[in-house]
PDB file of C-alpha atoms in Angstrom:
ATOM      1  CA  MET K   1     122.323 -36.944-221.383  1.00 50.00           C
ATOM      2  CA  ARG K   2     122.425 -38.821-224.666  1.00 56.00           C
ATOM      3  CA  THR K   3     125.473 -36.858-225.755  1.00 55.00           C
ATOM      4  CA  ILE K   4     127.402 -37.783-222.600  1.00 55.00           C
ATOM      5  CA  ALA K   5     126.419 -41.453-222.930  1.00 55.00           C
ATOM      6  CA  LYS K   6     127.506 -41.469-226.587  1.00 57.00           C
ATOM      7  CA  LEU K   7     130.766 -39.788-225.616  1.00 46.00           C
ATOM      8  CA  ILE K   8     131.490 -42.365-222.892  1.00 56.00           C
ATOM      9  CA  VAL K   9     130.579 -45.306-225.138  1.00 52.00           C
ATOM     10  CA  GLY K  10     132.673 -43.856-227.951  1.00 58.00           C
ATOM     11  CA  THR K  11     135.640 -43.367-225.628  1.00 55.00           C
ATOM     12  CA  VAL K  12     135.379 -46.905-224.282  1.00 49.00           C
ATOM     13  CA  LEU K  13     135.095 -48.387-227.783  1.00 48.00           C
ATOM     14  CA  SER K  14     137.973 -46.369-229.152  1.00 55.00           C
ATOM     15  CA  GLY K  15     140.097 -47.352-226.153  1.00 54.00           C
ATOM     16  CA  ALA K  16     139.258 -51.017-226.668  1.00 50.00           C
ATOM     17  CA  VAL K  17     140.067 -50.820-230.359  1.00 45.00           C
ATOM     18  CA  ALA K  18     143.321 -48.979-229.682  1.00 48.00           C
ATOM     19  CA  THR K  19     144.298 -51.565-227.065  1.00 47.00           C
ATOM     20  CA  GLY K  20     143.526 -54.392-229.482  1.00 49.00           C
ATOM     21  CA  ILE K  21     145.551 -52.765-232.244  1.00 45.00           C
ATOM     22  CA  ALA K  22     148.498 -52.179-229.907  1.00 45.00           C
ATOM     23  CA  ALA K  23     148.339 -55.710-228.477  1.00 45.00           C
ATOM     24  CA  ALA K  24     148.009 -57.498-231.817  1.00 45.00           C
ATOM     25  CA  PRO K  25     151.470 -56.595-233.191  1.00 45.00           C
ATOM     26  CA  ALA K  26     153.095 -57.390-229.849  1.00 45.00           C
ATOM     27  CA  ALA K  27     151.344 -60.758-229.671  1.00 45.00           C
ATOM     28  CA  SER K  28     152.242 -61.667-233.239  1.00 43.00           C
ATOM     29  CA  ALA K  29     155.835 -60.525-232.704  1.00 45.00           C
ATOM     30  CA  SER K  30     156.210 -62.634-229.557  1.00 42.00           C
ATOM     31  CA  ALA K  31     154.630 -65.616-231.317  1.00 44.00           C
ATOM     32  CA  ALA K  32     157.042 -65.221-234.226  1.00 42.00           C
ATOM     33  CA  THR K  33     159.978 -64.948-231.820  1.00 39.00           C
ATOM     34  CA  ALA K  34     158.851 -68.030-229.881  1.00 40.00           C
ATOM     35  CA  SER K  35     158.448 -70.114-233.024  1.00 36.00           C
ATOM     36  CA  ALA K  36     161.841 -68.999-234.335  1.00 35.00           C
ATOM     37  CA  ALA K  37     163.484 -69.826-230.996  1.00 34.00           C
ATOM     38  CA  THR K  38     161.849 -73.248-230.942  1.00 32.00           C
ATOM     39  CA  THR K  39     163.038 -73.973-234.462  1.00 29.00           C
ATOM     40  CA  VAL K  40     166.590 -72.902-233.669  1.00 32.00           C
ATOM     41  CA  SER K  41     166.834 -74.923-230.454  1.00 34.00           C
ATOM     42  CA  ALA K  42     165.254 -77.988-232.042  1.00 35.00           C
ATOM     43  CA  SER K  43     167.707 -77.903-234.927  1.00 33.00           C
ATOM     44  CA  GLN K  44     170.740 -77.427-232.676  1.00 39.00           C
ATOM     45  CA  SER K  45     170.153 -80.002-229.973  1.00 42.00           C
ATOM     46  CA  THR K  46     168.009 -82.735-228.564  1.00 46.00           C
ATOM     47  CA  PHE K  47     166.827 -81.846-225.097  1.00 46.00           C
ATOM     48  CA  ALA K  48     165.377 -84.288-222.607  1.00 52.00           C
ATOM     49  CA  GLY K  49     164.681 -81.866-219.720  1.00 78.00           C
ATOM     50  CA  TRP K  50     165.864 -82.010-216.113  1.00 86.00           C
ATOM     51  CA  LYS K  51     165.742 -85.430-214.461  1.00 84.00           C
ATOM     52  CA  ARG K  52     166.234 -86.008-210.760  1.00 82.00           C
ATOM     53  CA  PHE K  53     167.345 -88.919-208.598  1.00 83.00           C
ATOM     54  CA  GLU K  54     168.509 -89.416-205.016  1.00 80.00           C
ATOM     55  CA  ARG K  55     171.083 -91.552-203.265  1.00 82.00           C
ATOM     56  CA  GLY K  56     171.395 -91.380-199.470  1.00 78.00           C
ATOM     57  CA  ASP K  57     171.355 -87.701-198.538  1.00 77.00           C
ATOM     58  CA  GLY K  58     172.601 -86.782-202.028  1.00 83.00           C
ATOM     59  CA  ARG K  59     170.292 -85.146-204.559  1.00 86.00           C
ATOM     60  CA  PHE K  60     171.183 -85.129-208.244  1.00 89.00           C
ATOM     61  CA  GLU K  61     169.641 -83.391-211.244  1.00 91.00           C
ATOM     62  CA  TYR K  62     170.857 -83.621-214.814  1.00 92.00           C
ATOM     63  CA  ARG K  63     169.910 -82.754-218.361  1.00 91.00           C
ATOM     64  CA  TRP K  64     171.644 -83.412-221.630  1.00 90.00           C
ATOM     65  CA  GLY K  65     171.568 -82.571-225.293  1.00 90.00           C
ATOM     66  CA  ARG K  66     173.499 -82.740-228.503  1.00 89.00           C
ATOM     67  CA  SER K  67     174.784 -79.724-230.370  1.00 89.00           C
ATOM     68  CA  ASN K  68     177.153 -79.537-233.346  1.00 90.00           C
ATOM     69  CA  GLY K  69     177.805 -83.278-233.160  1.00 88.00           C
ATOM     70  CA  ARG K  70     178.791 -83.187-229.471  1.00 92.00           C
ATOM     71  CA  TYR K  71     176.931 -84.340-226.393  1.00 91.00           C
ATOM     72  CA  TRP K  72     176.645 -81.950-223.461  1.00 93.00           C
ATOM     73  CA  LEU K  73     175.614 -82.661-219.885  1.00 92.00           C
ATOM     74  CA  ASP K  74     174.514 -80.220-217.193  1.00 93.00           C
ATOM     75  CA  PHE K  75     174.235 -81.501-213.655  1.00 92.00           C
ATOM     76  CA  ARG K  76     173.636 -80.241-210.154  1.00 91.00           C
ATOM     77  CA  MET K  77     174.138 -82.048-206.880  1.00 90.00           C
ATOM     78  CA  TRP K  78     173.707 -81.214-203.242  1.00 86.00           C
ATOM     79  CA  ASP K  79     173.480 -82.826-199.815  1.00 81.00           C
ATOM     80  CA  ARG K  80     170.385 -82.721-197.706  1.00 75.00           C
ATOM     81  CA  ASP K  81     172.465 -83.113-194.534  1.00 71.00           C
ATOM     82  CA  ARG K  82     175.474 -80.801-194.686  1.00 65.00           C
ATOM     83  CA  HIS K  83     176.658 -81.543-191.139  1.00 65.00           C
ATOM     84  CA  ASP K  84     177.563 -85.214-191.412  1.00 74.00           C
ATOM     85  CA  HIS K  85     180.892 -86.465-192.740  1.00 71.00           C
ATOM     86  CA  SER K  86     179.463 -87.998-195.918  1.00 77.00           C
ATOM     87  CA  TYR K  87     179.618 -86.485-199.367  1.00 83.00           C
ATOM     88  CA  SER K  88     177.720 -86.812-202.625  1.00 86.00           C
ATOM     89  CA  PHE K  89     179.627 -88.254-205.571  1.00 87.00           C
ATOM     90  CA  PHE K  90     178.785 -88.029-209.252  1.00 88.00           C
ATOM     91  CA  ASP K  91     180.613 -90.263-211.738  1.00 91.00           C
ATOM     92  CA  VAL K  92     180.598 -89.595-215.462  1.00 93.00           C
ATOM     93  CA  TYR K  93     181.547 -92.232-218.045  1.00 95.00           C
ATOM     94  CA  TYR K  94     181.745 -92.025-221.825  1.00 94.00           C
ATOM     95  CA  LYS K  95     181.812 -94.647-224.539  1.00 94.00           C
ATOM     96  CA  ARG K  96     184.185 -94.590-227.485  1.00 94.00           C
ATOM     97  CA  ASP K  97     184.646 -97.365-230.037  1.00 93.00           C
ATOM     98  CA  GLY K  98     182.493 -99.760-227.995  1.00 92.00           C
ATOM     99  CA  ARG K  99     184.443 -99.327-224.745  1.00 94.00           C
ATOM    100  CA  TRP K 100     183.492 -97.412-221.569  1.00 95.00           C
ATOM    101  CA  TYR K 101     185.936 -94.950-219.982  1.00 95.00           C
ATOM    102  CA  HIS K 102     185.725 -93.108-216.680  1.00 94.00           C
ATOM    103  CA  TYR K 103     185.611 -89.372-217.394  1.00 94.00           C
ATOM    104  CA  LYS K 104     185.648 -87.831-213.929  1.00 92.00           C
ATOM    105  CA  ARG K 105     184.302 -88.084-210.377  1.00 90.00           C
ATOM    106  CA  PHE K 106     182.762 -84.958-208.907  1.00 89.00           C
ATOM    107  CA  THR K 107     182.187 -84.524-205.188  1.00 85.00           C
ATOM    108  CA  SER K 108     180.395 -82.026-203.039  1.00 83.00           C
ATOM    109  CA  LYS K 109     179.382 -81.535-199.446  1.00 72.00           C
ATOM    110  CA  ASP K 110     177.214 -78.578-200.388  1.00 73.00           C
ATOM    111  CA  PHE K 111     175.826 -77.484-203.778  1.00 83.00           C
ATOM    112  CA  PHE K 112     177.792 -78.113-206.963  1.00 87.00           C
ATOM    113  CA  SER K 113     176.846 -77.468-210.584  1.00 89.00           C
ATOM    114  CA  THR K 114     178.725 -77.712-213.885  1.00 90.00           C
ATOM    115  CA  ARG K 115     178.444 -78.359-217.620  1.00 94.00           C
ATOM    116  CA  ILE K 116     180.446 -80.961-219.526  1.00 93.00           C
ATOM    117  CA  VAL K 117     180.838 -80.903-223.298  1.00 95.00           C
ATOM    118  CA  PHE K 118     182.153 -84.176-224.687  1.00 94.00           C
ATOM    119  CA  GLY K 119     184.358 -84.439-227.753  1.00 91.00           C
ATOM    120  CA  LYS K 120     183.022 -85.497-231.143  1.00 90.00           C
ATOM    121  CA  HIS K 121     184.515 -88.967-230.693  1.00 90.00           C
ATOM    122  CA  VAL K 122     182.060 -89.848-227.868  1.00 92.00           C
ATOM    123  CA  ASP K 123     179.373 -92.359-228.889  1.00 90.00           C
ATOM    124  CA  ASP K 124     177.473 -92.538-225.594  1.00 89.00           C
ATOM    125  CA  PHE K 125     177.698 -91.517-221.951  1.00 91.00           C
ATOM    126  CA  ARG K 126     176.300 -92.563-218.594  1.00 92.00           C
ATOM    127  CA  ILE K 127     176.282 -91.240-215.048  1.00 90.00           C
ATOM    128  CA  ARG K 128     175.737 -92.523-211.540  1.00 90.00           C
ATOM    129  CA  GLY K 129     175.370 -90.942-208.139  1.00 88.00           C
ATOM    130  CA  GLY K 130     176.725 -92.114-204.826  1.00 86.00           C
ATOM    131  CA  TYR K 131     176.868 -91.107-201.212  1.00 86.00           C
ATOM    132  CA  GLY K 132     179.312 -91.901-198.424  1.00 84.00           C
ATOM    133  CA  HIS K 133     182.795 -91.265-197.034  1.00 80.00           C
ATOM    134  CA  GLY K 134     186.152 -92.945-196.409  1.00 76.00           C
ATOM    135  CA  GLY K 135     185.989 -95.105-199.535  1.00 74.00           C
ATOM    136  CA  HIS K 136     182.625 -96.586-198.517  1.00 77.00           C
ATOM    137  CA  TYR K 137     180.102 -95.335-201.052  1.00 78.00           C
ATOM    138  CA  GLY K 138     176.543 -96.366-201.685  1.00 84.00           C
ATOM    139  CA  TRP K 139     176.292 -96.198-205.471  1.00 84.00           C
ATOM    140  CA  GLY K 140     173.052 -96.052-207.372  1.00 82.00           C
ATOM    141  CA  GLY K 141     172.479 -97.585-210.771  1.00 83.00           C
ATOM    142  CA  TYR K 142     173.665 -96.046-214.001  1.00 83.00           C
ATOM    143  CA  HIS K 143     171.568 -93.435-215.749  1.00 78.00           C
ATOM    144  CA  THR K 144     171.938 -93.026-219.479  1.00 75.00           C
ATOM    145  CA  TYR K 145     170.826 -90.145-221.626  1.00 62.00           C
ATOM    146  CA  ARG K 146     168.283 -92.252-223.506  1.00 55.00           C
TER     147      ARG K 146
END
């Protein structure tokens, strides 16, 4: 009886030790990979995370960053009510030499997503969302990356 108990305890202990030994390199490797990835992304860009706002039936999400001296902007927009005749609008502006310029207006009746990479000459940018049709839009306030 004692021999069987010792055998079972020995098996359990050796299994636990083997599992710990196998898990330790994997854990340290994933920790090293995570810290390296964090360092790389932090050195390449500033990231503010996804932000969300609404205007009418339009829903807008955006995030931004800066990489290699250029700003980038990801955004998504969609309508909550796809069966009316109104659309969501997303305006993008950029600032160069102290003056604001209209970059582009995006529109969607359904889901739309894209990435914009601005040139190195851009000092700042801002966005706004709107909702409506026939030239009658309900615009929200401007959102800046800061």
